[in-house]
Short mmCIF file of C-alpha atoms and ligand atoms in Angstrom, two decimals:
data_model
loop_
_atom_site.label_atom_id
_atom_site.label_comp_id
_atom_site.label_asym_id
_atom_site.label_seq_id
_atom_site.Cartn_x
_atom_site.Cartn_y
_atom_site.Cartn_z
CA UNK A 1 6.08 5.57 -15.59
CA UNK A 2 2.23 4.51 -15.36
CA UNK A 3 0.96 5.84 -12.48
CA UNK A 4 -1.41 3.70 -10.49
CA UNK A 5 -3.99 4.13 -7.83
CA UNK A 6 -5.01 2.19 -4.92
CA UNK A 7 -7.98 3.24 -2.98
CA UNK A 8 -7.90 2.01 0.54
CA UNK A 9 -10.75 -0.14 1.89
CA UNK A 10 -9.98 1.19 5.08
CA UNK A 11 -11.87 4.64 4.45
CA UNK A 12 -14.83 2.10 2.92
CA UNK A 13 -18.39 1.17 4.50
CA UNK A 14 -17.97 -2.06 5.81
CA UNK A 15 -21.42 -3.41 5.66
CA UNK A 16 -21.73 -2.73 2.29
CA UNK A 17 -17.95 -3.96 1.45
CA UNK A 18 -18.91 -6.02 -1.82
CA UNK A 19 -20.39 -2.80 -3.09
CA UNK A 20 -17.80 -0.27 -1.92
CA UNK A 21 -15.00 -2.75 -3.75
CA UNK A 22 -17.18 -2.82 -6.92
CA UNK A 23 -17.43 1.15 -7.02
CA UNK A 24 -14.33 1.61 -7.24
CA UNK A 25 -13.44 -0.81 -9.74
CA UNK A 26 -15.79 0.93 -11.71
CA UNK A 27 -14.51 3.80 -10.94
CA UNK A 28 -10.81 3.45 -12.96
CA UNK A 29 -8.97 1.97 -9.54
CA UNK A 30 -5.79 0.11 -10.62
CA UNK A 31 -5.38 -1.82 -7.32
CA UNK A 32 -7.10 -2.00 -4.22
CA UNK A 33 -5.44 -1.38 -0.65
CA UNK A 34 -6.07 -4.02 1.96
CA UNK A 35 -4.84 -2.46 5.30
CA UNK A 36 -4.40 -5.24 7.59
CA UNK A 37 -3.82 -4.12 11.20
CA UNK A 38 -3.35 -6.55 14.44
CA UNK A 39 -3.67 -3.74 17.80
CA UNK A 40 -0.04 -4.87 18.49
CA UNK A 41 2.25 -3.40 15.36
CA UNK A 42 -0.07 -0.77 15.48
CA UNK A 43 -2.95 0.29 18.35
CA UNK A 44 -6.01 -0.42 15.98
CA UNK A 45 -7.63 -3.90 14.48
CA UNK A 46 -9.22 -3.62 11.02
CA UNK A 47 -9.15 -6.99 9.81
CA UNK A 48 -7.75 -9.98 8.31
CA UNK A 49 -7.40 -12.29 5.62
CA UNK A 50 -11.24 -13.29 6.37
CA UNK A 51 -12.08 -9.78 4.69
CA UNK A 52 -9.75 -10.63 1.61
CA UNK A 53 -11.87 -13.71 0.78
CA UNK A 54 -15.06 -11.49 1.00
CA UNK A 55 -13.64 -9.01 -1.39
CA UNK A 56 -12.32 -11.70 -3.74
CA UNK A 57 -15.36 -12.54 -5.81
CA UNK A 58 -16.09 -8.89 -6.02
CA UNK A 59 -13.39 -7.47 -8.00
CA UNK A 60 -10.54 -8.83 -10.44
CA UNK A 61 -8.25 -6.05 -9.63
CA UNK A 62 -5.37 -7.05 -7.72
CA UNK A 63 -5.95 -6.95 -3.82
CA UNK A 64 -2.56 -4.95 -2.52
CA UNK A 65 -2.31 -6.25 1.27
CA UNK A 66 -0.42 -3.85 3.51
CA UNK A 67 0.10 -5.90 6.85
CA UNK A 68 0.85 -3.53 9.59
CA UNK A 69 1.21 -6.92 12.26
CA UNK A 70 3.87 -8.76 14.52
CA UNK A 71 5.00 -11.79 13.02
CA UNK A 72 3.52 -11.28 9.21
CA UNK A 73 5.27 -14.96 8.90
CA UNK A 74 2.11 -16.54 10.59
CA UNK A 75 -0.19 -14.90 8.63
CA UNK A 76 1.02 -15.36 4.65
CA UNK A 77 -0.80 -18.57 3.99
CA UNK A 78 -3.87 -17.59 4.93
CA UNK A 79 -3.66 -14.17 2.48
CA UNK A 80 -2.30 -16.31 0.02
CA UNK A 81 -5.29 -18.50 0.64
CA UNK A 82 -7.51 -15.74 0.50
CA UNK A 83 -6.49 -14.22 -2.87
CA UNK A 84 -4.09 -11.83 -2.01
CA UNK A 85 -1.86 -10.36 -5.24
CA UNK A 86 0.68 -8.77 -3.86
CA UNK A 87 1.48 -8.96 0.39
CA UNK A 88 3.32 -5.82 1.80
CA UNK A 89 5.47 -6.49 4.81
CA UNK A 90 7.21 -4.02 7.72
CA UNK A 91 11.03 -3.36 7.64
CA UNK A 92 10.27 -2.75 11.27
CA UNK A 93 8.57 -6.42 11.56
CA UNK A 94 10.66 -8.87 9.85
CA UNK A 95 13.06 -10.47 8.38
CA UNK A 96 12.69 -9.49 5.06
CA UNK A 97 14.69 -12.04 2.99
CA UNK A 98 12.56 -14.30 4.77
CA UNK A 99 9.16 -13.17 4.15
CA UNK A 100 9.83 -12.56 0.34
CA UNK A 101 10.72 -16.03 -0.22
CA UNK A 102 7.99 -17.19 1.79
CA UNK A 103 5.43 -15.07 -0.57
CA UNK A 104 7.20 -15.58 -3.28
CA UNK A 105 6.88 -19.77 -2.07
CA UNK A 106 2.76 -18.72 -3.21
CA UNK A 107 3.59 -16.77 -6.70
CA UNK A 108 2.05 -13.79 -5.41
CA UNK A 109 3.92 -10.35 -5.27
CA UNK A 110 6.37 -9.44 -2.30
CA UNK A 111 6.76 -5.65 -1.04
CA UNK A 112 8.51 -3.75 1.31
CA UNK A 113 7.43 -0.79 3.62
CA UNK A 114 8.73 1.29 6.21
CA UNK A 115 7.12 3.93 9.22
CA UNK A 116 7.59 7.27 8.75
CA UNK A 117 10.86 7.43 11.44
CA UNK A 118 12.80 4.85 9.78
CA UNK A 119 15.71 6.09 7.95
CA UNK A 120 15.19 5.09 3.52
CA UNK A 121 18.46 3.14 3.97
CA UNK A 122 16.62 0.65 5.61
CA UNK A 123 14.85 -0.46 2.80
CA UNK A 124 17.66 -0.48 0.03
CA UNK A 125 18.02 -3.72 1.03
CA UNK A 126 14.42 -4.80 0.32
CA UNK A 127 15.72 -3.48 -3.49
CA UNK A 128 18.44 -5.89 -4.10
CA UNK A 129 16.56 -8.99 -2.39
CA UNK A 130 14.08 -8.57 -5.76
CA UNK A 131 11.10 -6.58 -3.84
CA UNK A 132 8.11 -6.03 -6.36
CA UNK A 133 7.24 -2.49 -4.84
CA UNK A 134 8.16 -0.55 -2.42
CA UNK A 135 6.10 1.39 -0.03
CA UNK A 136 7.03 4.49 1.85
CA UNK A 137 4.64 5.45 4.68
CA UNK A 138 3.53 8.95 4.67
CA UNK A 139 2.09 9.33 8.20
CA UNK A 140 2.28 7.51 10.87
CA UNK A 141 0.18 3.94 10.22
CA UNK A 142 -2.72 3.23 11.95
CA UNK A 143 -5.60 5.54 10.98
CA UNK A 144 -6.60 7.16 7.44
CA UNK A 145 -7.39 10.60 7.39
CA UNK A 146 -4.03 12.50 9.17
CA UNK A 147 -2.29 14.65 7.49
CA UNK A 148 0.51 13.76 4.87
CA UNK A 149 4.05 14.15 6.22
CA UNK A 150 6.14 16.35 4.17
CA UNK A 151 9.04 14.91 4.61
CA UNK A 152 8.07 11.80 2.74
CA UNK A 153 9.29 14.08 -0.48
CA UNK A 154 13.03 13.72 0.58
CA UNK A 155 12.39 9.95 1.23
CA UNK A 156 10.75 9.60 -2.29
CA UNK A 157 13.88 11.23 -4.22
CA UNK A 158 16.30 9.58 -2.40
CA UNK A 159 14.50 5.56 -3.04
CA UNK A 160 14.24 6.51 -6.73
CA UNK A 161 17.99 7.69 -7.14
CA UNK A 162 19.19 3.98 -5.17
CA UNK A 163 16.81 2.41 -7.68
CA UNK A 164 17.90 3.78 -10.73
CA UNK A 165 21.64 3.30 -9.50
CA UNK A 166 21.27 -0.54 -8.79
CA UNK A 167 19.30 -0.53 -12.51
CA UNK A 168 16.22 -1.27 -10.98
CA UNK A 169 14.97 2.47 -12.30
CA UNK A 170 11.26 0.84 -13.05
CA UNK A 171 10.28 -0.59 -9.66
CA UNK A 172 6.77 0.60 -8.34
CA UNK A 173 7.25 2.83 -6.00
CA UNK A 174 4.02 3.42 -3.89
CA UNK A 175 3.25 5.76 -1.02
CA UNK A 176 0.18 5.97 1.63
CA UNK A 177 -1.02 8.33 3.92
CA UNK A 178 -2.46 11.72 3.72
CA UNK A 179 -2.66 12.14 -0.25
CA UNK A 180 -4.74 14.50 -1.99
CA UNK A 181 -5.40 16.11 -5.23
CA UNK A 182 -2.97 18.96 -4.26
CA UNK A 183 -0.24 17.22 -2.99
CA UNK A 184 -0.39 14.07 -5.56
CA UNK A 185 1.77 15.86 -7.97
CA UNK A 186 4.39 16.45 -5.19
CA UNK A 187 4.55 12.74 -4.66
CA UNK A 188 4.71 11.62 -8.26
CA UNK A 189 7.62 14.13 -8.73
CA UNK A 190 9.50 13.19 -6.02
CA UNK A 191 9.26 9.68 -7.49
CA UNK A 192 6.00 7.76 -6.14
CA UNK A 193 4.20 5.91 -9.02
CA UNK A 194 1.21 4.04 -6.84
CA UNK A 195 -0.85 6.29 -5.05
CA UNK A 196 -2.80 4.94 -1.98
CA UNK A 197 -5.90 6.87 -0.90
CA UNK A 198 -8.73 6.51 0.96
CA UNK A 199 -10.22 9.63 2.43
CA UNK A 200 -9.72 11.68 -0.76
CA UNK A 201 -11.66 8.47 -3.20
CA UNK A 202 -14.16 7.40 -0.55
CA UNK A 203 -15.10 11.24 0.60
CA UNK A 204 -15.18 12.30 -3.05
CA UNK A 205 -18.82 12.85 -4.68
CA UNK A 206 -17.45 11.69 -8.18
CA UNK A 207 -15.41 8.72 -7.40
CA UNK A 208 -14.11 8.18 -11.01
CA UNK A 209 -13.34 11.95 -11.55
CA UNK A 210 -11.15 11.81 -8.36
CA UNK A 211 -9.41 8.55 -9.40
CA UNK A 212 -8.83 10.46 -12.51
CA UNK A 213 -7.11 13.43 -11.13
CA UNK A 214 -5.60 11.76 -8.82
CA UNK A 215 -3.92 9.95 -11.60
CA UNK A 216 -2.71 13.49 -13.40
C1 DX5 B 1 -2.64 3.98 7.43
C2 DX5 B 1 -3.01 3.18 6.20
C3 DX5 B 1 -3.35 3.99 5.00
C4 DX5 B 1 -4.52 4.88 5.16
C5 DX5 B 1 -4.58 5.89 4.05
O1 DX5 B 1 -2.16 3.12 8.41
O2 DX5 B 1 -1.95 2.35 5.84
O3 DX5 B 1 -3.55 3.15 3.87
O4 DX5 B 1 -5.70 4.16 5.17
O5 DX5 B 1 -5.68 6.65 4.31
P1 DX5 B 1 -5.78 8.18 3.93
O6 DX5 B 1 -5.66 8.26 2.46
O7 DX5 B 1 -7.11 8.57 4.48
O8 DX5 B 1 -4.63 8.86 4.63
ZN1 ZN B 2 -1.79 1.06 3.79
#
């Protein structure tokens, strides 16, 4: 499968956003990572759909939006609105059926995630309801930078044996938290096929040489 990277705008400079989206654009991104959080799903506030419009004009690679809120229902419009490509919403927050026919209601891309603690049964559904990606969390959301949890792997095999069972064996499988260039071939093994990172792209001296090995 292609594998894909998506840099996180979280580990970005902020004043100089426009910039910092362009970079890595140039840099061979595939996708960039939009994570949304509202200090209630999780205890920090990044920002919102407001920020998507920014980016928009700066980039034509697809904006991946990763909502870590309460009620993501409330909020879909407006990401729709901003230019949002594909919106990623929490097992743990919603109904899914729901919210994918609500995103799909904008013809923009519907995902599926799920914390660290939650069992990978809980997204099978996600699966069979049509999801465009799925996204297993790697640590806990809430703040770039920790350290990858290793049992993530285990998750990983497990989502890409349901998939290829209910014949769905090509569905983008993504994963966020932690990754680096040593344990990126780990999580493309174990099944992951869109890598999110932001410490190890944004700390990196040679942007497009890290997006490269990232990529294997
Ligand atoms: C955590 C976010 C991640 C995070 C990844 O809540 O969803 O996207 O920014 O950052 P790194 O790659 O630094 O772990
Ligand atoms: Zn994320």
């Amino acid at each position: 499968m292609d594998i894909k990277i998506a840099p996180s705008i979280l580990a970005s400079d902020f004043s100089r956003i426009g910039e910092e989206v362009a970079r890595l654009e140039e840099s061979g991104a595939d996708l960039i990572h939009c994570d949304v959080m509202d200090g209630n799903f999780v205890p920090p506030i990044t920002f919102g759909a407001q920020m998507v419009k920014a980016i928009r004009p700066h980039t034509k690679l697809p904006l991946d939006c990763h909502l870590m809120v309460l009620h993501p229902e409330t909020h879909i419009e407006d990401f729709a609105a901003a230019g949002a490509d594909n919106i990623t919403v929490h097992v743990e927050a919603c109904d899914i059926p729901a919210l994918f026919r609500m995103i799909s209601s904008y013809g923009i891309k519907k995902s599926a995630v799920i914390n660290p603690e939650t069992a990978v049964e809980k997204v099978f559904p996600a699966v069979e309801e049509g999801a465009d990606m799925i996204l297993l969390m790697s640590v806990h959301p809430g703040w770039g930078g920790q350290k990858f949890l290793a049992e993530t792997l285990k998750k990983l095999e497990t989502l890409r044996d349901f998939c290829i069972k209910c014949g769905r064996g090509e569905l983008d499988i993504e994963v966020d938290g932690g990754i680096t260039e040593e344990n990126v071939k780990d999580v493309i093994s174990a099944g992951a096929n869109v890598i999110v990172a932001g410490s190890t792209v944004f700390r990196s001296r040679d942007m497009a040489a890290t997006v490269r090995r990232l990529r294997g």
